[in-house]
Amino acid sequence: MAAFPFELVSPEKLIFSGEVQQVVVPGTEGDFAVGAGHEKLISALRPGLIVVTDAAGQVSRLYVRGGFADVSGTGLTILAERAVPAAEMNDAAFDAEIKATEAEVAAATTDADRIRAAERLAQVGDARRAIAA
Amino acid sequence: MPSLKDLRNRIASVKATQKITKAMQMVAAAKLRRAQTAAEAARPYAERMNKVLANVAKGVAGNPAAPRLLTGTGNDKTHLLVVFTAERGLCGAFNSSIARLARERIIALQAEGKTVKILCVGKKGYDVLKRQFEKQIVDLIELRSVRNIGFEHADEIGRRIISMFEAGEFDVCTIFYSRFRSVIAQIPTALQMIPAEIPEAAAGAADEAPYDYEPDEAEILASLLPRNLSMQVFRALLENAASEQGARMSAMDNATRNAGEMIKKQTTTYNRTRQAMITKELIEIISGAEAL
């Protein structure tokens, strides 16, 4: 499988930069896998798991909480609000995530916001189950 | 002429001050290194975000449904100035140069008949600005208790700005902070946030294949713009933190050197006075002996 450049950045730092074979991205409209020569696409992300297959075929999983994926002619860039290796997302970390999201639901002022926050809450739960599995 | 004891006390006190300034300089140097790494680490995200934003914004250009964060309200009557300064003093001209830039802008805007609102982040800028513009200051956000600036602090300020914008409290938002160039050069900078200034990074790419958007452009832009705002605030906070430490380091370096000079001068005076007294006593003894 052909390799392509992939970058994962969070506001605090550049988390990953290098050649990969495939990345599965949790888009808001569903997961999609990005390989070399993927069509140009900008997608919003939902809380979920990024599955990275690096050039050597090693698979690593990271949890992201929202952000954007930019598939351009030159590679894939993910702007994550927060990204943590799946192995580090233990129960305590998820509880904190769920609490933060619940606070968002409570703080939402419009219906659209509330629905969006509630969706996120469900997605965080899905991600938790996916990691546990 | 001061007595020997006075001189000794004075030297001791300057030495104590010198120790303090020296310690502050070293602390600032250590903090600067950390602040600088943090500022550099945030750069890639901001760059990528600019690129994505430029791409998406091109997609909605000319669309009347484009979000107001991008296009503005169509007015420029009320200006919100967000002034980022330090929480602490003793850092040279750092705080006052940011405040001066903000003040010049406020006066210019007021001369044009615009309404000005000020949001202060950091106590020191508030102290300076409230003397002249007490009525215009909307609020003060203090980050004194924050040790390491994280994205969530910036996000909070960003959300605050956006909720004010959505409530129609202002038309144009500009932030003031100090860009870190080097330990001796920090450049006070004004940056317009709303309406967003779209970087021209992707210019000349017009003939490339268009992007697909998931969900559509407008929705992506609607969530991208607030995040971009928070990111800019985050950058301003980080650059400011690095600048502050840099300014403090050079200010304290100067202070330490001045104290050193003062000690040298005082010591010379002390030695001269002591010698003069010894000479005087000798003369008294000799003239006493001669009189016999």
CSV table of C-alpha atoms in Angstrom, one decimal:
chain,number,residue,atom,x,y,z
A,1,MET,CA,0.0,0.0,0.0
A,2,ALA,CA,1.3,3.4,-0.9
A,3,ALA,CA,2.3,5.7,1.9
A,4,PHE,CA,1.3,9.3,2.3
A,5,PRO,CA,2.1,12.1,4.7
A,6,PHE,CA,-0.2,12.4,7.8
A,7,GLU,CA,-0.1,15.1,10.5
A,8,LEU,CA,-2.0,15.2,13.7
A,9,VAL,CA,-1.9,18.5,15.5
A,10,SER,CA,-3.6,19.7,18.7
A,11,PRO,CA,-3.5,23.3,19.9
A,12,GLU,CA,-0.7,22.5,22.3
A,13,LYS,CA,1.6,20.6,20.0
A,14,LEU,CA,2.3,18.6,16.9
A,15,ILE,CA,1.4,15.1,18.0
A,16,PHE,CA,2.3,13.0,15.0
A,17,SER,CA,3.9,13.7,11.7
A,18,GLY,CA,5.1,11.1,9.3
A,19,GLU,CA,4.3,8.7,6.5
A,20,VAL,CA,1.3,6.3,6.9
A,21,GLN,CA,-0.5,3.7,4.9
A,22,GLN,CA,-4.0,4.4,6.0
A,23,VAL,CA,-5.9,6.4,8.6
A,24,VAL,CA,-9.5,5.8,9.7
A,25,VAL,CA,-11.1,9.1,10.6
A,26,PRO,CA,-14.3,9.5,12.7
A,27,GLY,CA,-16.2,12.1,10.6
A,28,THR,CA,-19.4,13.6,11.7
A,29,GLU,CA,-21.2,11.7,8.9
A,30,GLY,CA,-19.5,8.4,9.6
A,31,ASP,CA,-16.1,6.9,9.7
A,32,PHE,CA,-14.0,7.0,6.6
A,33,ALA,CA,-10.6,5.6,5.7
A,34,VAL,CA,-8.0,7.8,4.0
A,35,GLY,CA,-5.4,6.2,1.8
A,36,ALA,CA,-2.9,7.7,-0.6
A,37,GLY,CA,-4.6,9.7,-3.4
A,38,HIS,CA,-7.8,10.2,-1.6
A,39,GLU,CA,-10.2,12.7,-3.0
A,40,LYS,CA,-9.9,16.2,-1.6
A,41,LEU,CA,-12.1,16.6,1.4
A,42,ILE,CA,-12.6,18.7,4.5
A,43,SER,CA,-14.7,17.0,7.2
A,44,ALA,CA,-15.6,17.9,10.8
A,45,LEU,CA,-14.8,15.2,13.4
A,46,ARG,CA,-16.9,13.7,16.1
A,47,PRO,CA,-15.5,12.3,19.4
A,48,GLY,CA,-14.1,8.9,18.4
A,49,LEU,CA,-11.1,6.8,17.5
A,50,ILE,CA,-8.5,7.5,14.9
A,51,VAL,CA,-6.9,4.3,13.7
A,52,VAL,CA,-3.5,4.9,12.1
A,53,THR,CA,-1.6,2.3,10.1
A,54,ASP,CA,1.9,3.5,9.8
A,55,ALA,CA,4.4,2.8,7.0
A,56,ALA,CA,5.7,-0.3,8.8
A,57,GLY,CA,2.2,-1.7,9.1
A,58,GLN,CA,1.9,-0.9,12.8
A,59,VAL,CA,-1.6,0.0,13.9
A,60,SER,CA,-2.1,2.6,16.7
A,61,ARG,CA,-5.4,4.0,18.0
A,62,LEU,CA,-5.9,7.5,19.3
A,63,TYR,CA,-9.0,9.1,20.9
A,64,VAL,CA,-9.9,12.6,19.6
A,65,ARG,CA,-12.5,14.9,20.8
A,66,GLY,CA,-13.8,16.9,17.8
A,67,GLY,CA,-11.8,18.8,15.3
A,68,PHE,CA,-11.3,18.8,11.5
A,69,ALA,CA,-9.7,16.6,8.9
A,70,ASP,CA,-8.2,18.1,5.8
A,71,VAL,CA,-7.5,15.7,3.0
A,72,SER,CA,-5.6,17.7,0.4
A,73,GLY,CA,-3.6,16.7,-2.6
A,74,THR,CA,-0.5,16.5,-0.4
A,75,GLY,CA,-1.7,14.4,2.5
A,76,LEU,CA,-4.0,14.3,5.5
A,77,THR,CA,-4.0,16.9,8.3
A,78,ILE,CA,-6.1,16.4,11.4
A,79,LEU,CA,-6.7,19.4,13.6
A,80,ALA,CA,-7.9,17.8,16.8
A,81,GLU,CA,-9.2,19.7,19.8
A,82,ARG,CA,-7.6,17.0,22.0
A,83,ALA,CA,-5.9,13.7,21.1
A,84,VAL,CA,-4.9,11.0,23.5
A,85,PRO,CA,-3.5,7.5,22.7
A,86,ALA,CA,-6.3,5.1,23.3
A,87,ALA,CA,-4.3,3.2,25.8
A,88,GLU,CA,-4.2,6.2,28.1
A,89,MET,CA,-8.0,6.7,27.9
A,90,ASN,CA,-8.9,4.9,31.1
A,91,ASP,CA,-12.2,5.0,33.0
A,92,ALA,CA,-11.2,8.1,34.9
A,93,ALA,CA,-10.3,10.0,31.8
A,94,PHE,CA,-13.6,9.0,30.1
A,95,ASP,CA,-15.6,10.0,33.2
A,96,ALA,CA,-14.0,13.4,33.0
A,97,GLU,CA,-14.9,13.6,29.3
A,98,ILE,CA,-18.5,12.6,29.9
A,99,LYS,CA,-18.8,15.1,32.7
A,100,ALA,CA,-17.5,17.9,30.5
A,101,THR,CA,-19.9,17.0,27.7
A,102,GLU,CA,-22.8,16.7,30.1
A,103,ALA,CA,-22.0,20.2,31.3
A,104,GLU,CA,-22.1,21.3,27.7
A,105,VAL,CA,-25.6,19.8,27.3
A,106,ALA,CA,-26.7,21.6,30.4
A,107,ALA,CA,-25.2,24.9,29.3
A,108,ALA,CA,-26.6,24.8,25.8
A,109,THR,CA,-28.9,27.7,25.2
A,110,THR,CA,-30.5,26.8,21.8
A,111,ASP,CA,-32.1,23.6,20.8
A,112,ALA,CA,-29.6,23.0,18.0
A,113,ASP,CA,-26.8,23.4,20.5
A,114,ARG,CA,-28.4,21.0,22.9
A,115,ILE,CA,-29.0,18.4,20.2
A,116,ARG,CA,-25.4,18.7,19.1
A,117,ALA,CA,-24.0,18.4,22.6
A,118,ALA,CA,-26.3,15.4,23.3
A,119,GLU,CA,-25.0,13.7,20.2
A,120,ARG,CA,-21.5,14.3,21.3
A,121,LEU,CA,-22.3,12.7,24.6
A,122,ALA,CA,-23.5,9.6,22.9
A,123,GLN,CA,-20.5,9.5,20.7
A,124,VAL,CA,-18.1,9.7,23.7
A,125,GLY,CA,-19.9,6.7,25.1
A,126,ASP,CA,-19.5,4.9,21.8
A,127,ALA,CA,-15.8,5.6,21.8
A,128,ARG,CA,-15.5,4.3,25.3
A,129,ARG,CA,-17.1,1.0,24.3
A,130,ALA,CA,-15.0,0.8,21.2
A,131,ILE,CA,-11.8,1.1,23.3
A,132,ALA,CA,-13.0,-1.4,25.9
A,133,ALA,CA,-13.8,-3.9,23.2
B,1,MET,CA,29.2,63.3,54.9
B,2,PRO,CA,27.6,59.9,55.7
B,3,SER,CA,29.3,58.0,58.5
B,4,LEU,CA,31.0,54.7,57.9
B,5,LYS,CA,28.2,52.8,59.4
B,6,ASP,CA,25.7,54.4,57.1
B,7,LEU,CA,27.8,53.5,54.1
B,8,ARG,CA,28.1,49.9,55.2
B,9,ASN,CA,24.4,49.6,55.7
B,10,ARG,CA,23.7,51.1,52.3
B,11,ILE,CA,26.1,48.7,50.6
B,12,ALA,CA,24.5,45.8,52.3
B,13,SER,CA,21.0,46.9,51.2
B,14,VAL,CA,22.1,47.3,47.6
B,15,LYS,CA,23.7,43.8,47.7
B,16,ALA,CA,20.5,42.3,49.0
B,17,THR,CA,18.5,44.0,46.2
B,18,GLN,CA,21.0,42.7,43.7
B,19,LYS,CA,20.5,39.2,44.9
B,20,ILE,CA,16.8,39.5,44.4
B,21,THR,CA,17.1,40.9,40.9
B,22,LYS,CA,19.6,38.2,40.0
B,23,ALA,CA,17.2,35.5,41.3
B,24,MET,CA,14.3,37.0,39.4
B,25,GLN,CA,16.4,37.1,36.2
B,26,MET,CA,17.2,33.4,36.5
B,27,VAL,CA,13.6,32.5,37.3
B,28,ALA,CA,12.5,34.5,34.2
B,29,ALA,CA,15.1,32.7,32.1
B,30,ALA,CA,13.9,29.3,33.1
B,31,LYS,CA,10.2,30.3,32.6
B,32,LEU,CA,11.1,31.9,29.3
B,33,ARG,CA,12.5,28.6,28.0
B,34,ARG,CA,9.2,26.8,28.9
B,35,ALA,CA,7.0,29.6,27.5
B,36,GLN,CA,9.0,29.7,24.3
B,37,THR,CA,8.7,25.9,23.7
B,38,ALA,CA,4.9,26.2,24.4
B,39,ALA,CA,4.6,29.0,21.9
B,40,GLU,CA,6.5,27.1,19.3
B,41,ALA,CA,4.5,24.0,19.8
B,42,ALA,CA,1.3,25.8,19.1
B,43,ARG,CA,2.5,27.1,15.8
B,44,PRO,CA,1.8,24.1,13.6
B,45,TYR,CA,-1.8,24.0,14.7
B,46,ALA,CA,-2.4,27.6,13.9
B,47,GLU,CA,-0.7,27.3,10.5
B,48,ARG,CA,-2.7,24.2,9.5
B,49,MET,CA,-5.9,25.9,10.8
B,50,ASN,CA,-5.2,28.9,8.7
B,51,LYS,CA,-4.8,26.7,5.6
B,52,VAL,CA,-8.0,24.9,6.2
B,53,LEU,CA,-9.8,28.1,7.0
B,54,ALA,CA,-8.5,29.7,3.8
B,55,ASN,CA,-9.7,26.7,1.8
B,56,VAL,CA,-13.2,26.7,3.3
B,57,ALA,CA,-13.6,30.4,3.2
B,58,LYS,CA,-12.9,30.3,-0.5
B,59,GLY,CA,-15.7,27.9,-0.9
B,60,VAL,CA,-18.3,30.3,0.7
B,61,ALA,CA,-16.9,33.5,-0.8
B,62,GLY,CA,-19.8,35.6,-2.1
B,63,ASN,CA,-22.3,33.4,-0.4
B,64,PRO,CA,-24.8,35.7,1.4
B,65,ALA,CA,-25.4,33.0,4.0
B,66,ALA,CA,-21.7,33.1,5.1
B,67,PRO,CA,-21.4,33.3,8.9
B,68,ARG,CA,-21.3,36.7,10.4
B,69,LEU,CA,-18.1,35.9,12.3
B,70,LEU,CA,-16.4,35.9,8.8
B,71,THR,CA,-18.2,38.8,7.2
B,72,GLY,CA,-18.9,41.0,10.2
B,73,THR,CA,-22.2,42.7,10.9
B,74,GLY,CA,-21.7,45.1,8.1
B,75,ASN,CA,-21.2,48.0,10.5
B,76,ASP,CA,-18.1,49.2,12.2
B,77,LYS,CA,-19.7,51.4,14.8
B,78,THR,CA,-18.7,49.6,18.0
B,79,HIS,CA,-15.2,48.3,18.5
B,80,LEU,CA,-14.2,45.8,21.1
B,81,LEU,CA,-10.5,45.9,22.0
B,82,VAL,CA,-9.2,42.9,23.9
B,83,VAL,CA,-6.0,43.9,25.6
B,84,PHE,CA,-3.7,41.1,26.8
B,85,THR,CA,-1.1,42.1,29.4
B,86,ALA,CA,0.8,40.4,32.2
B,87,GLU,CA,-0.5,39.9,35.7
B,88,ARG,CA,2.7,41.0,37.3
B,89,GLY,CA,5.0,44.0,36.9
B,90,LEU,CA,8.8,44.4,37.0
B,91,CYS,CA,9.1,43.5,33.4
B,92,GLY,CA,10.4,46.6,31.8
B,93,ALA,CA,8.2,48.4,29.3
B,94,PHE,CA,6.3,45.2,28.5
B,95,ASN,CA,2.9,46.1,29.9
B,96,SER,CA,3.1,49.8,29.1
B,97,SER,CA,4.0,49.3,25.5
B,98,ILE,CA,0.9,47.1,24.9
B,99,ALA,CA,-1.2,49.6,26.8
B,100,ARG,CA,0.2,52.5,24.8
B,101,LEU,CA,-0.6,50.8,21.5
B,102,ALA,CA,-4.2,50.1,22.7
B,103,ARG,CA,-4.5,53.7,24.0
B,104,GLU,CA,-3.4,55.2,20.7
B,105,ARG,CA,-6.0,53.0,18.9
B,106,ILE,CA,-8.7,54.0,21.3
B,107,ILE,CA,-8.1,57.7,20.9
B,108,ALA,CA,-8.0,57.3,17.1
B,109,LEU,CA,-11.3,55.4,17.1
B,110,GLN,CA,-12.9,57.9,19.4
B,111,ALA,CA,-11.8,60.7,17.2
B,112,GLU,CA,-13.7,59.0,14.4
B,113,GLY,CA,-16.8,58.9,16.5
B,114,LYS,CA,-16.8,55.2,17.1
B,115,THR,CA,-17.9,53.5,20.3
B,116,VAL,CA,-15.1,51.7,22.1
B,117,LYS,CA,-15.4,48.8,24.5
B,118,ILE,CA,-12.4,47.3,26.2
B,119,LEU,CA,-11.9,43.8,27.6
B,120,CYS,CA,-8.8,43.5,29.7
B,121,VAL,CA,-7.0,40.2,30.1
B,122,GLY,CA,-4.4,40.7,32.7
B,123,LYS,CA,-4.3,43.0,35.7
B,124,LYS,CA,-1.5,45.3,34.6
B,125,GLY,CA,-3.1,46.6,31.5
B,126,TYR,CA,-6.3,47.1,33.4
B,127,ASP,CA,-4.5,49.2,35.9
B,128,VAL,CA,-3.0,51.4,33.2
B,129,LEU,CA,-6.2,51.8,31.1
B,130,LYS,CA,-8.7,52.4,33.8
B,131,ARG,CA,-7.1,55.7,34.6
B,132,GLN,CA,-8.1,57.1,31.3
B,133,PHE,CA,-10.9,54.8,30.0
B,134,GLU,CA,-12.7,53.6,33.1
B,135,LYS,CA,-16.1,53.9,31.5
B,136,GLN,CA,-15.2,51.9,28.4
B,137,ILE,CA,-13.8,48.9,30.2
B,138,VAL,CA,-16.4,46.1,30.1
B,139,ASP,CA,-14.6,43.6,32.2
B,140,LEU,CA,-11.3,42.3,33.5
B,141,ILE,CA,-10.3,38.6,33.1
B,142,GLU,CA,-7.5,37.6,35.5
B,143,LEU,CA,-5.3,34.7,34.9
B,144,ARG,CA,-3.3,35.2,38.0
B,145,SER,CA,-4.0,31.8,39.4
B,146,VAL,CA,-3.2,30.0,36.2
B,147,ARG,CA,0.3,28.5,36.2
B,148,ASN,CA,0.4,26.9,32.8
B,149,ILE,CA,-1.8,28.4,30.1
B,150,GLY,CA,-3.9,25.7,28.4
B,151,PHE,CA,-6.1,25.8,25.5
B,152,GLU,CA,-9.2,25.7,27.7
B,153,HIS,CA,-8.4,29.1,29.2
B,154,ALA,CA,-8.1,30.6,25.7
B,155,ASP,CA,-11.3,28.8,24.7
B,156,GLU,CA,-13.1,30.4,27.6
B,157,ILE,CA,-12.1,33.9,26.5
B,158,GLY,CA,-12.9,33.0,22.9
B,159,ARG,CA,-16.4,31.9,23.9
B,160,ARG,CA,-16.9,35.0,25.9
B,161,ILE,CA,-16.0,37.2,22.9
B,162,ILE,CA,-18.3,35.2,20.6
B,163,SER,CA,-21.3,35.4,23.0
B,164,MET,CA,-20.8,39.2,23.2
B,165,PHE,CA,-20.7,39.3,19.4
B,166,GLU,CA,-23.8,37.3,19.1
B,167,ALA,CA,-25.6,39.5,21.6
B,168,GLY,CA,-24.7,42.4,19.2
B,169,GLU,CA,-22.5,44.2,21.7
B,170,PHE,CA,-19.9,45.1,19.1
B,171,ASP,CA,-19.1,45.0,15.4
B,172,VAL,CA,-15.4,44.8,15.2
B,173,CYS,CA,-13.0,42.9,17.5
B,174,THR,CA,-9.3,43.5,17.7
B,175,ILE,CA,-6.8,41.9,20.1
B,176,PHE,CA,-3.7,43.5,21.4
B,177,TYR,CA,-0.7,41.5,22.6
B,178,SER,CA,3.0,41.4,22.4
B,179,ARG,CA,4.6,39.2,19.7
B,180,PHE,CA,7.8,37.5,20.9
B,181,ARG,CA,10.6,38.0,18.6
B,182,SER,CA,13.6,37.6,20.9
B,183,VAL,CA,14.6,38.2,24.5
B,184,ILE,CA,15.3,41.9,23.7
B,185,ALA,CA,12.6,42.5,21.1
B,186,GLN,CA,8.9,42.1,21.9
B,187,ILE,CA,6.6,43.7,19.4
B,188,PRO,CA,3.2,45.1,20.5
B,189,THR,CA,0.7,43.9,17.9
B,190,ALA,CA,-2.9,44.6,17.0
B,191,LEU,CA,-4.8,41.8,15.3
B,192,GLN,CA,-8.3,42.0,13.9
B,193,MET,CA,-10.4,39.0,14.9
B,194,ILE,CA,-13.9,39.8,13.8
B,195,PRO,CA,-14.6,40.0,10.9
B,196,ALA,CA,-12.0,37.3,10.4
B,197,GLU,CA,-9.1,38.2,8.3
B,198,ILE,CA,-8.6,35.3,5.9
B,199,PRO,CA,-5.0,34.4,5.2
B,200,GLU,CA,-4.0,34.5,1.6
B,201,ALA,CA,-2.0,31.3,2.0
B,202,ALA,CA,-4.0,29.3,-0.6
B,203,ALA,CA,-4.0,32.0,-3.2
B,204,GLY,CA,-3.2,30.8,-6.7
B,205,ALA,CA,-4.8,27.5,-6.1
B,206,ALA,CA,-8.0,28.5,-7.8
B,207,ASP,CA,-7.6,26.0,-10.6
B,208,GLU,CA,-7.2,23.0,-8.4
B,209,ALA,CA,-10.0,20.5,-8.0
B,210,PRO,CA,-12.6,21.8,-5.5
B,211,TYR,CA,-12.9,20.2,-2.0
B,212,ASP,CA,-15.7,18.0,-0.8
B,213,TYR,CA,-17.2,19.1,2.4
B,214,GLU,CA,-18.7,16.9,5.1
B,215,PRO,CA,-21.1,18.3,6.3
B,216,ASP,CA,-21.5,21.3,4.1
B,217,GLU,CA,-19.2,24.4,4.0
B,218,ALA,CA,-21.4,26.6,6.0
B,219,GLU,CA,-21.6,24.2,8.9
B,220,ILE,CA,-17.9,23.5,8.9
B,221,LEU,CA,-17.2,27.2,8.8
B,222,ALA,CA,-19.7,27.7,11.7
B,223,SER,CA,-17.7,25.4,14.0
B,224,LEU,CA,-14.3,26.3,12.5
B,225,LEU,CA,-14.5,30.0,13.1
B,226,PRO,CA,-15.1,30.0,16.8
B,227,ARG,CA,-12.3,27.5,17.2
B,228,ASN,CA,-10.0,29.7,15.1
B,229,LEU,CA,-10.9,32.6,17.3
B,230,SER,CA,-10.0,30.6,20.4
B,231,MET,CA,-6.8,29.5,18.8
B,232,GLN,CA,-5.8,33.1,18.0
B,233,VAL,CA,-6.5,34.0,21.6
B,234,PHE,CA,-4.4,31.0,22.7
B,235,ARG,CA,-1.5,32.1,20.5
B,236,ALA,CA,-1.8,35.7,21.9
B,237,LEU,CA,-1.6,34.3,25.4
B,238,LEU,CA,1.4,32.1,24.7
B,239,GLU,CA,3.3,34.8,22.8
B,240,ASN,CA,2.5,37.2,25.6
B,241,ALA,CA,3.8,34.8,28.2
B,242,ALA,CA,7.0,34.4,26.3
B,243,SER,CA,7.4,38.1,25.8
B,244,GLU,CA,6.7,38.9,29.4
B,245,GLN,CA,9.4,36.5,30.6
B,246,GLY,CA,11.8,37.9,28.0
B,247,ALA,CA,11.1,41.4,29.0
B,248,ARG,CA,11.5,40.6,32.6
B,249,MET,CA,14.7,38.8,32.0
B,250,SER,CA,16.3,41.8,30.3
B,251,ALA,CA,14.9,44.2,32.8
B,252,MET,CA,16.3,42.2,35.7
B,253,ASP,CA,19.6,41.8,34.0
B,254,ASN,CA,19.8,45.6,33.7
B,255,ALA,CA,18.8,46.0,37.4
B,256,THR,CA,21.5,43.5,38.5
B,257,ARG,CA,24.1,45.3,36.5
B,258,ASN,CA,23.0,48.7,37.9
B,259,ALA,CA,23.2,47.4,41.4
B,260,GLY,CA,26.7,46.1,40.7
B,261,GLU,CA,27.8,49.5,39.6
B,262,MET,CA,26.2,51.1,42.6
B,263,ILE,CA,28.0,48.7,44.9
B,264,LYS,CA,31.3,49.5,43.3
B,265,LYS,CA,30.7,53.3,43.7
B,266,GLN,CA,29.6,53.0,47.3
B,267,THR,CA,32.6,50.8,48.1
B,268,THR,CA,35.0,53.3,46.7
B,269,THR,CA,33.3,56.1,48.8
B,270,TYR,CA,33.5,53.8,51.9
B,271,ASN,CA,37.2,53.1,51.4
B,272,ARG,CA,38.0,56.7,50.8
B,273,THR,CA,36.1,57.8,53.9
B,274,ARG,CA,37.8,55.2,56.0
B,275,GLN,CA,41.2,56.2,54.7
B,276,ALA,CA,40.5,59.8,55.4
B,277,MET,CA,39.6,59.0,59.0
B,278,ILE,CA,42.8,57.0,59.5
B,279,THR,CA,44.8,59.9,58.1
B,280,LYS,CA,43.0,62.4,60.3
B,281,GLU,CA,43.8,60.3,63.4
B,282,LEU,CA,47.4,60.0,62.4
B,283,ILE,CA,47.7,63.7,61.9
B,284,GLU,CA,46.2,64.3,65.3
B,285,ILE,CA,48.7,61.9,67.0
B,286,ILE,CA,51.7,63.4,65.2
B,287,SER,CA,50.7,67.0,65.9
B,288,GLY,CA,50.0,66.1,69.5
B,289,ALA,CA,53.5,64.5,69.8
B,290,GLU,CA,55.1,67.5,68.2
B,291,ALA,CA,53.5,69.9,70.6
B,292,LEU,CA,55.2,68.3,73.5
